[in-house]
Every structure is written in C-alpha cells, then in structure tokens.
mmCIF file of C-alpha atoms and ligand atoms in Angstrom:
data_model
loop_
_atom_site.group_PDB
_atom_site.id
_atom_site.type_symbol
_atom_site.label_atom_id
_atom_site.label_comp_id
_atom_site.label_asym_id
_atom_site.label_seq_id
_atom_site.Cartn_x
_atom_site.Cartn_y
_atom_site.Cartn_z
ATOM 1 C CA UNK A 456 -31.287 131.032 102.010
ATOM 2 C CA UNK A 457 -27.371 131.336 100.795
ATOM 3 C CA UNK A 458 -24.468 129.916 103.113
ATOM 4 C CA UNK A 459 -25.787 127.436 106.107
ATOM 5 C CA UNK A 460 -24.627 124.399 108.469
ATOM 6 C CA UNK A 461 -26.023 120.886 108.526
ATOM 7 C CA UNK A 462 -24.689 117.840 110.948
ATOM 8 C CA UNK A 463 -24.494 115.477 109.072
ATOM 9 C CA UNK A 464 -27.741 112.621 109.660
ATOM 10 C CA UNK A 465 -27.496 108.620 108.039
ATOM 11 C CA UNK A 466 -30.029 109.915 104.846
ATOM 12 C CA UNK A 467 -27.229 111.954 103.566
ATOM 13 C CA UNK A 468 -27.622 111.133 99.906
ATOM 14 C CA UNK A 469 -25.563 111.378 96.467
ATOM 15 C CA UNK A 470 -24.477 115.570 96.349
ATOM 16 C CA UNK A 471 -22.828 114.636 99.606
ATOM 17 C CA UNK A 472 -21.226 111.578 98.399
ATOM 18 C CA UNK A 473 -19.799 113.387 95.404
ATOM 19 C CA UNK A 474 -18.617 116.284 97.003
ATOM 20 C CA UNK A 475 -16.806 113.900 99.374
ATOM 21 C CA UNK A 476 -15.071 112.837 96.453
ATOM 22 C CA UNK A 477 -13.718 115.691 95.488
ATOM 23 C CA UNK A 478 -11.401 115.827 98.473
ATOM 24 C CA UNK A 479 -8.131 114.181 99.047
ATOM 25 C CA UNK A 480 -8.201 111.307 101.661
ATOM 26 C CA UNK A 481 -5.363 113.369 102.900
ATOM 27 C CA UNK A 482 -5.521 116.964 102.019
ATOM 28 C CA UNK A 483 -2.651 118.764 103.971
ATOM 29 C CA UNK A 484 -3.514 117.343 107.821
ATOM 30 C CA UNK A 485 -7.370 117.025 106.514
ATOM 31 C CA UNK A 486 -8.696 113.658 106.700
ATOM 32 C CA UNK A 487 -11.371 112.484 104.423
ATOM 33 C CA UNK A 488 -12.410 108.705 105.479
ATOM 34 C CA UNK A 489 -14.914 108.432 102.079
ATOM 35 C CA UNK A 490 -12.537 109.547 99.147
ATOM 36 C CA UNK A 491 -12.608 106.407 97.409
ATOM 37 C CA UNK A 492 -15.181 104.155 99.512
ATOM 38 C CA UNK A 493 -18.421 103.173 97.416
ATOM 39 C CA UNK A 494 -21.882 104.146 97.953
ATOM 40 C CA UNK A 495 -22.671 102.030 100.159
ATOM 41 C CA UNK A 496 -19.471 101.903 102.525
ATOM 42 C CA UNK A 497 -20.611 106.008 102.879
ATOM 43 C CA UNK A 498 -23.649 104.760 104.265
ATOM 44 C CA UNK A 499 -22.565 103.127 106.563
ATOM 45 C CA UNK A 500 -19.892 106.217 107.509
ATOM 46 C CA UNK A 501 -22.422 107.922 107.658
ATOM 47 C CA UNK A 502 -24.448 105.853 110.765
ATOM 48 C CA UNK A 503 -21.304 105.513 112.298
ATOM 49 C CA UNK A 504 -20.777 109.116 112.141
ATOM 50 C CA UNK A 505 -24.048 110.057 113.631
ATOM 51 C CA UNK A 506 -23.231 108.010 116.798
ATOM 52 C CA UNK A 507 -20.046 109.377 117.133
ATOM 53 C CA UNK A 508 -21.638 112.831 117.530
ATOM 54 C CA UNK A 509 -23.798 112.034 119.908
ATOM 55 C CA UNK A 510 -20.902 110.203 121.839
ATOM 56 C CA UNK A 511 -22.181 106.525 121.166
ATOM 57 C CA UNK A 512 -19.822 103.799 119.647
ATOM 58 C CA UNK A 513 -16.656 105.601 120.073
ATOM 59 C CA UNK A 514 -13.201 103.789 120.703
ATOM 60 C CA UNK A 515 -11.323 104.768 123.918
ATOM 61 C CA UNK A 516 -8.772 106.694 121.589
ATOM 62 C CA UNK A 517 -11.939 109.480 120.229
ATOM 63 C CA UNK A 518 -13.570 112.223 121.658
ATOM 64 C CA UNK A 519 -17.073 113.230 120.036
ATOM 65 C CA UNK A 520 -17.290 114.800 116.937
ATOM 66 C CA UNK A 521 -19.741 116.039 115.036
ATOM 67 C CA UNK A 522 -19.553 116.465 111.058
ATOM 68 C CA UNK A 523 -21.534 119.786 109.400
ATOM 69 C CA UNK A 524 -21.728 120.346 105.871
ATOM 70 C CA UNK A 525 -21.740 123.438 104.243
ATOM 71 C CA UNK A 526 -24.498 124.204 101.698
ATOM 72 C CA UNK A 527 -24.867 127.462 99.142
ATOM 73 C CA UNK A 528 -28.384 127.133 98.914
ATOM 74 C CA UNK A 529 -28.989 123.229 97.905
ATOM 75 C CA UNK A 530 -25.792 122.735 97.152
ATOM 76 C CA UNK A 531 -23.007 121.343 99.639
ATOM 77 C CA UNK A 532 -20.018 123.587 98.924
ATOM 78 C CA UNK A 533 -17.948 122.575 102.455
ATOM 79 C CA UNK A 534 -16.833 119.977 104.642
ATOM 80 C CA UNK A 535 -16.513 120.973 108.723
ATOM 81 C CA UNK A 536 -16.280 118.859 111.925
ATOM 82 C CA UNK A 537 -15.708 119.599 115.784
ATOM 83 C CA UNK A 538 -14.805 117.913 118.579
ATOM 84 C CA UNK A 539 -16.914 118.226 121.086
ATOM 85 C CA UNK A 540 -13.418 118.721 123.369
ATOM 86 C CA UNK A 541 -9.659 117.638 123.480
ATOM 87 C CA UNK A 542 -7.890 114.502 124.518
ATOM 88 C CA UNK A 543 -4.096 115.021 125.989
ATOM 89 C CA UNK A 544 -2.794 114.100 122.524
ATOM 90 C CA UNK A 545 -5.256 116.161 120.207
ATOM 91 C CA UNK A 546 -4.036 118.844 122.767
ATOM 92 C CA UNK A 547 -0.519 118.812 122.160
ATOM 93 C CA UNK A 548 -0.718 118.277 117.993
ATOM 94 C CA UNK A 549 -4.013 119.229 116.680
ATOM 95 C CA UNK A 550 -7.974 121.347 117.907
ATOM 96 C CA UNK A 551 -11.487 120.766 118.168
ATOM 97 C CA UNK A 552 -12.493 122.437 114.165
ATOM 98 C CA UNK A 553 -11.445 120.897 110.807
ATOM 99 C CA UNK A 554 -13.003 121.733 107.148
ATOM 100 C CA UNK A 555 -12.231 121.383 103.659
ATOM 101 C CA UNK A 556 -13.688 122.373 100.557
ATOM 102 C CA UNK A 557 -14.052 120.259 97.331
ATOM 103 C CA UNK A 558 -11.728 121.544 94.572
ATOM 104 C CA UNK A 559 -14.201 122.768 92.124
ATOM 105 C CA UNK A 560 -15.410 125.319 94.893
ATOM 106 C CA UNK A 561 -12.098 126.506 96.250
ATOM 107 C CA UNK A 562 -10.830 130.116 95.471
ATOM 108 C CA UNK A 563 -14.699 131.835 96.562
ATOM 109 C CA UNK A 564 -14.559 132.772 100.028
ATOM 110 C CA UNK A 565 -15.814 129.525 100.587
ATOM 111 C CA UNK A 566 -13.033 128.347 103.588
ATOM 112 C CA UNK A 567 -13.202 131.946 105.457
ATOM 113 C CA UNK A 568 -16.667 131.842 105.469
ATOM 114 C CA UNK A 569 -17.080 127.154 106.798
ATOM 115 C CA UNK A 570 -14.854 128.558 109.189
ATOM 116 C CA UNK A 571 -17.128 131.025 110.884
ATOM 117 C CA UNK A 572 -19.584 129.390 110.592
ATOM 118 C CA UNK A 573 -18.382 126.237 112.037
ATOM 119 C CA UNK A 574 -17.306 129.083 114.950
ATOM 120 C CA UNK A 575 -21.018 129.784 115.875
ATOM 121 C CA UNK A 576 -21.855 126.429 116.348
ATOM 122 C CA UNK A 577 -18.599 126.267 118.874
ATOM 123 C CA UNK A 578 -20.593 129.036 121.247
ATOM 124 C CA UNK A 579 -23.171 126.484 121.296
ATOM 125 C CA UNK A 580 -21.068 123.889 122.052
ATOM 126 C CA UNK A 581 -19.556 125.777 124.882
ATOM 127 C CA UNK A 582 -16.048 125.716 123.351
ATOM 128 C CA UNK A 583 -13.510 128.299 124.517
ATOM 129 C CA UNK A 584 -11.076 128.649 123.495
ATOM 130 C CA UNK A 585 -11.392 127.172 120.083
ATOM 131 C CA UNK A 586 -7.850 125.318 119.171
ATOM 132 C CA UNK A 587 -7.396 124.892 115.610
ATOM 133 C CA UNK A 588 -4.003 122.950 114.149
ATOM 134 C CA UNK A 589 -3.385 124.046 110.977
ATOM 135 C CA UNK A 590 0.022 123.082 108.538
ATOM 136 C CA UNK A 591 2.800 125.522 108.389
ATOM 137 C CA UNK A 592 2.947 125.242 104.814
ATOM 138 C CA UNK A 593 -0.887 125.553 104.765
ATOM 139 C CA UNK A 594 -1.171 129.135 103.484
ATOM 140 C CA UNK A 595 -5.063 129.920 102.566
ATOM 141 C CA UNK A 596 -5.525 127.925 105.851
ATOM 142 C CA UNK A 597 -3.192 129.369 108.335
ATOM 143 C CA UNK A 598 -4.834 133.452 106.540
ATOM 144 C CA UNK A 599 -8.649 132.129 106.951
ATOM 145 C CA UNK A 600 -7.952 130.906 111.303
ATOM 146 C CA UNK A 601 -5.739 134.837 111.620
ATOM 147 C CA UNK A 602 -9.013 136.329 109.714
ATOM 148 C CA UNK A 603 -11.139 134.820 112.070
ATOM 149 C CA UNK A 604 -9.398 135.941 115.425
ATOM 150 C CA UNK A 605 -6.870 132.813 115.532
ATOM 151 C CA UNK A 606 -3.612 133.986 118.080
ATOM 152 C CA UNK A 607 -0.700 132.022 117.741
ATOM 153 C CA UNK A 608 -0.918 129.655 121.072
ATOM 154 C CA UNK A 609 2.157 127.590 119.797
ATOM 155 C CA UNK A 610 3.768 125.125 117.292
ATOM 156 C CA UNK A 611 4.267 122.224 117.326
ATOM 157 C CA UNK A 612 6.051 118.880 116.311
ATOM 158 C CA UNK A 613 4.013 119.682 112.557
ATOM 159 C CA UNK A 614 1.486 122.198 113.010
ATOM 160 C CA UNK A 615 0.965 125.417 113.869
ATOM 161 C CA UNK A 616 -1.823 125.888 116.666
ATOM 162 C CA UNK A 617 -4.171 128.681 117.203
ATOM 163 C CA UNK A 618 -6.594 129.891 119.926
ATOM 164 C CA UNK A 619 -9.666 131.757 119.193
ATOM 165 C CA UNK A 620 -11.579 133.177 122.630
ATOM 166 C CA UNK A 621 -14.838 133.855 122.298
HETATM 167 C C1 COA B 1299 -8.100 125.852 102.858
HETATM 168 C C2 COA B 1299 -9.228 125.366 102.097
HETATM 169 C C3 COA B 1299 -10.222 125.025 103.310
HETATM 170 C C4 COA B 1299 -9.145 127.059 101.754
HETATM 171 O O1 COA B 1299 -9.774 127.106 100.982
HETATM 172 P P1 COA B 1299 -11.361 128.144 99.961
HETATM 173 O O2 COA B 1299 -12.673 128.102 100.166
HETATM 174 O O3 COA B 1299 -10.144 127.926 98.843
HETATM 175 O O4 COA B 1299 -10.372 129.182 100.777
HETATM 176 P P2 COA B 1299 -10.928 130.832 100.775
HETATM 177 O O5 COA B 1299 -11.576 131.402 98.989
HETATM 178 O O6 COA B 1299 -12.230 130.949 101.512
HETATM 179 O O7 COA B 1299 -9.306 131.756 100.698
HETATM 180 C C5 COA B 1299 -8.459 131.651 102.090
HETATM 181 C C6 COA B 1299 -8.276 133.210 102.023
HETATM 182 O O8 COA B 1299 -6.643 131.983 101.057
HETATM 183 C C7 COA B 1299 -6.082 132.678 100.312
HETATM 184 N N1 COA B 1299 -5.908 131.693 99.206
HETATM 185 C C8 COA B 1299 -6.761 130.955 98.701
HETATM 186 N N2 COA B 1299 -5.557 130.083 97.897
HETATM 187 C C9 COA B 1299 -4.384 130.114 97.942
HETATM 188 C C10 COA B 1299 -3.386 129.489 97.620
HETATM 189 N N3 COA B 1299 -2.863 128.668 96.916
HETATM 190 N N4 COA B 1299 -2.152 130.415 98.578
HETATM 191 C C11 COA B 1299 -2.514 131.514 98.950
HETATM 192 N N5 COA B 1299 -3.421 131.575 99.382
HETATM 193 C C12 COA B 1299 -4.264 131.103 99.066
HETATM 194 C C13 COA B 1299 -6.998 133.657 99.876
HETATM 195 O O9 COA B 1299 -6.637 134.646 99.225
HETATM 196 C C14 COA B 1299 -7.846 134.083 100.610
HETATM 197 O O10 COA B 1299 -7.115 134.960 101.481
HETATM 198 P P3 COA B 1299 -7.746 136.171 101.768
HETATM 199 O O11 COA B 1299 -8.943 136.036 102.626
HETATM 200 O O12 COA B 1299 -6.624 136.954 102.220
HETATM 201 O O13 COA B 1299 -9.020 137.030 100.371
HETATM 202 C C15 COA B 1299 -8.778 124.422 100.847
HETATM 203 O O14 COA B 1299 -8.198 125.023 100.146
HETATM 204 C C16 COA B 1299 -8.836 123.055 101.552
HETATM 205 O O15 COA B 1299 -10.141 122.922 101.718
HETATM 206 N N6 COA B 1299 -7.953 122.360 101.707
HETATM 207 C C17 COA B 1299 -7.832 121.290 102.085
HETATM 208 C C18 COA B 1299 -7.989 120.764 103.280
HETATM 209 C C19 COA B 1299 -7.756 121.750 104.261
HETATM 210 O O16 COA B 1299 -6.151 122.135 104.284
HETATM 211 N N7 COA B 1299 -8.183 122.266 105.968
HETATM 212 C C20 COA B 1299 -7.588 122.783 106.149
HETATM 213 C C21 COA B 1299 -6.720 122.179 107.579
HETATM 214 S S1 COA B 1299 -7.651 121.853 108.732
#
C-alpha cells in the first residue's frame, strides 16, 4: 500500500506515541506537544485533537485543525497538520500546513512526500491558495515547499511565507 495519510483518531496507539517522541517539542518552529508527555496524557491529547478537527472544543484564538499520520505500509513515518482556515494572526506569520518527520526517518524523501499528500487533503478541504510559513534557516523545508509548487509570497518577521496555488 506504500505511503498514505490517516487522520488522527482517539484510538491511535503506541506506534504513533513512539514516533512522536522522536520529534522535538519545538523543531524549527514545528510544535510537538506530545514530546515528553506520558502515554495517558497522550490519550487525552488525542481525544482533544479529534474534537478540534470537527471544530468543537476550540478556544477563541484557535481555528479547526486536522492532524494526519503518514504511514509507509504499517509504519508511521510522518506527522502533518492542516488548519482549515487562517485568522489574522496566522495569516501574518504562519500558514495552513505543518509537518515533521521523526529523526530516524529523515533524509529518505519523506518530507517531500508528506507535503505532497497534505496538499491533496487541502484540495478536498477547498483551501486555495495554501499558505506555509518556514523559518528562513530551515534549508530542507524551504526546499520541500518550493519543490511542491511553493512561491515566496512575503517575508514576515520570522518566516518565509509561501503560497501554493491549486
Ligand atoms: C524538514 C523535514 C520535514 C525534512 O524531512 P526529510 O524527510 O528529511 O526531507 P527529505 O528527505 O524529503 O528532503 C527534502 C530536501 O531537503 C534536503 N535536505 C535534507 N536534509 C538537509 C539538510 N540538513 N540540509 C540541507 N538540505 C537538506 C534533501 O536533500 C531534499 O532535497 P531534494 O528534494 O532537492 O533532494 C525534517 O527535517 C523535519 O521534520 N524537521 C523538523 C520539523 C520541521 O522543520 N518542519 C517544517 C516546518 S513546518
């Protein structure tokens, strides 16, 4: 079945938990809230995020967001998320898509692949153009976005802001 995405559910188990321990809590601006959490806390986090994807349980500053796991066959090899729309704050300095590959799986082309698959999901969510914010010093990620059709839209205080038009 090779590479594919699955949306987060509250039933996700140990393999996802282990993968998430391989991504820093703040990895080049990508926030991983599960790093360092216990397995029980991870379960609560899953339930909360399943709700966020449906637009419920959100605080006023939040927008709906869906988290996806990228699998190679049965093995999780990536973490992606899509914000369904952007508020003014996110428009200024961030974007719709975030992604990370666990340390042991980097340098195998998965970064390019997860963005390609997330762009397909954005098409279904009718997000167009797609905005992505990348730290200027993050060489692989700037490459990945450009390779997937990203065009530099502006440079904010801390990010290169790209647009991908579908
Ligand atoms: C950025 C990240 C997703 C890249 O994942 P990856 O699976 O290693 O990426 P790939 O193997 O697909 O490589 C992507 C490109 O970057 C290049 N690259 C990889 N590591 C690199 C490095 N350390 N320096 C420069 N280029 C690098 C690759 O050669 C490739 O270029 P190519 O398409 O021209 O061959 C991964 O490093 C990561 O999870 N970082 C932390 C989170 C993050 O930065 N997320 C992005 C911000 S939202």
